[in-house]
XYZ file of C-alpha atoms in Angstrom:
146
model
C -33.360 45.832 2.001
C -30.537 47.118 4.086
C -27.957 49.440 2.658
C -24.245 48.897 3.505
C -21.937 52.089 4.067
C -18.083 52.132 4.225
C -15.914 55.092 4.486
C -12.977 54.816 1.904
C -9.992 56.537 2.836
C -8.049 58.685 0.238
C -4.681 59.246 -0.206
C -4.892 62.453 2.310
C -6.535 62.573 5.696
C -8.644 65.574 5.054
C -11.070 63.880 2.334
C -13.097 60.924 3.582
C -15.544 59.396 1.128
C -18.680 57.741 1.784
C -19.381 54.879 -0.853
C -22.506 52.828 -1.189
C -21.505 49.117 -1.156
C -24.080 46.915 -3.196
C -24.225 43.247 -2.645
C -22.730 41.286 -5.581
C -24.206 37.742 -5.615
C -22.302 36.944 -8.737
C -18.892 36.463 -6.912
C -20.446 34.215 -4.033
C -19.904 30.583 -5.241
C -19.687 28.182 -8.169
C -22.417 27.163 -10.464
C -23.778 23.784 -11.054
C -21.829 23.367 -14.486
C -18.655 24.353 -12.879
C -18.805 21.725 -10.181
C -20.191 18.998 -12.980
C -17.124 19.756 -15.009
C -14.560 19.697 -12.054
C -16.167 16.283 -10.977
C -15.993 15.043 -14.386
C -12.194 15.995 -14.664
C -11.408 14.345 -11.192
C -13.313 11.154 -12.515
C -11.386 10.943 -15.558
C -7.909 11.174 -13.542
C -8.921 8.501 -11.150
C -10.311 6.091 -13.895
C -6.462 6.757 -15.579
C -4.824 6.320 -12.106
C -6.658 3.497 -10.049
C -5.412 0.127 -12.322
C -1.823 1.382 -12.057
C -2.342 1.686 -8.451
C -3.818 -1.804 -8.081
C -1.346 -3.174 -10.454
C 1.489 -1.613 -8.365
C 0.050 -3.093 -5.224
C 0.015 -6.694 -6.683
C 3.857 -6.263 -8.086
C 4.973 -4.934 -4.527
C 3.068 -8.250 -2.961
C 5.043 -10.558 -5.105
C 8.266 -8.821 -4.678
C 7.684 -9.005 -0.667
C 6.786 -12.644 -1.611
C 9.877 -13.475 -3.101
C 11.857 -11.885 -0.957
C 10.431 -13.605 2.282
C 10.887 -17.053 0.683
C 14.618 -16.353 -0.325
C 14.899 -15.464 3.498
C 13.392 -18.207 4.958
C 15.175 -20.660 2.499
C 18.619 -19.029 3.413
C 17.799 -19.520 7.089
C 16.898 -23.109 6.442
C 20.200 -23.708 4.656
C 22.287 -22.245 7.463
C 20.490 -24.287 9.990
C 21.242 -27.305 8.210
C 24.618 -26.449 7.782
C 25.017 -25.758 11.384
C 23.370 -28.566 13.091
C 23.472 -31.244 10.255
C 19.705 -31.661 10.006
C 16.700 -29.556 9.291
C 14.590 -27.751 11.584
C 11.655 -29.405 12.633
C 9.306 -26.518 12.269
C 9.739 -22.682 11.356
C 9.186 -21.921 14.809
C 12.205 -23.470 15.434
C 14.128 -21.206 13.197
C 12.463 -18.196 14.904
C 13.374 -19.774 18.548
C 17.259 -20.319 17.506
C 17.515 -16.741 15.796
C 17.961 -17.852 12.435
C 14.799 -15.675 11.614
C 13.803 -12.920 14.072
C 10.292 -13.847 13.420
C 8.437 -15.875 10.789
C 7.315 -13.574 8.107
C 3.626 -13.005 7.091
C 2.814 -14.271 3.623
C 1.678 -11.000 1.758
C -0.909 -12.752 -0.073
C -2.984 -14.482 2.750
C -1.701 -12.316 5.530
C -1.156 -14.639 7.707
C 2.234 -16.189 8.965
C 0.196 -19.391 9.656
C -0.563 -20.156 6.236
C 2.959 -21.139 4.896
C 3.175 -24.395 3.169
C 6.154 -26.690 4.534
C 7.719 -29.394 2.096
C 9.671 -32.160 3.991
C 13.035 -33.351 3.052
C 13.186 -35.606 0.036
C 14.679 -38.600 1.840
C 11.445 -38.927 4.037
C 12.822 -37.716 7.241
C 10.803 -34.882 9.344
C 11.625 -31.140 9.250
C 11.491 -28.295 6.902
C 13.246 -28.509 3.374
C 11.321 -25.873 1.681
C 8.522 -23.173 2.189
C 6.035 -22.260 -0.191
C 3.178 -19.873 0.084
C -0.215 -20.873 0.924
C -2.247 -18.865 -1.361
C -3.885 -20.591 -4.359
C -3.854 -17.523 -6.572
C -2.102 -17.037 -9.699
C 0.737 -14.288 -10.180
C 1.142 -11.766 -13.090
C 3.304 -14.528 -15.104
C 0.739 -16.944 -15.007
C 2.286 -19.074 -12.592
C 0.998 -20.474 -9.267
C 2.178 -18.624 -6.042
C 2.256 -22.042 -4.144
C 4.931 -23.415 -6.659
C 7.256 -20.725 -6.215
């Protein structure tokens, strides 16, 4: 085994001491037990945080869906009050600038899955809009009934 030498400087320039440096293997890493304890702590924290994270994702999707439905219903009402008839399609709302674009349904992640409800007097057009998702909301209702 090779010996390592180093010069240690003292407070004055006159005296320099030579010290033998021994390798210290005890300070060069973590033991397996320490790593297992840290991983167990991380796993415990993740098991607490993960359900709350996914619950907040579901809540945010529901909030976005409610807001999108309110915006599209408001645009349909404004279109009807301006023209006296309902729009033929959702695209017409976007073309006539009542909407900038048809929003994406946050549950189906597509702008093509909106369910269009016709007016009650059997005329054609868009009277109401609903989500195309068949899933159940957190309050127990179906998204397609909102």
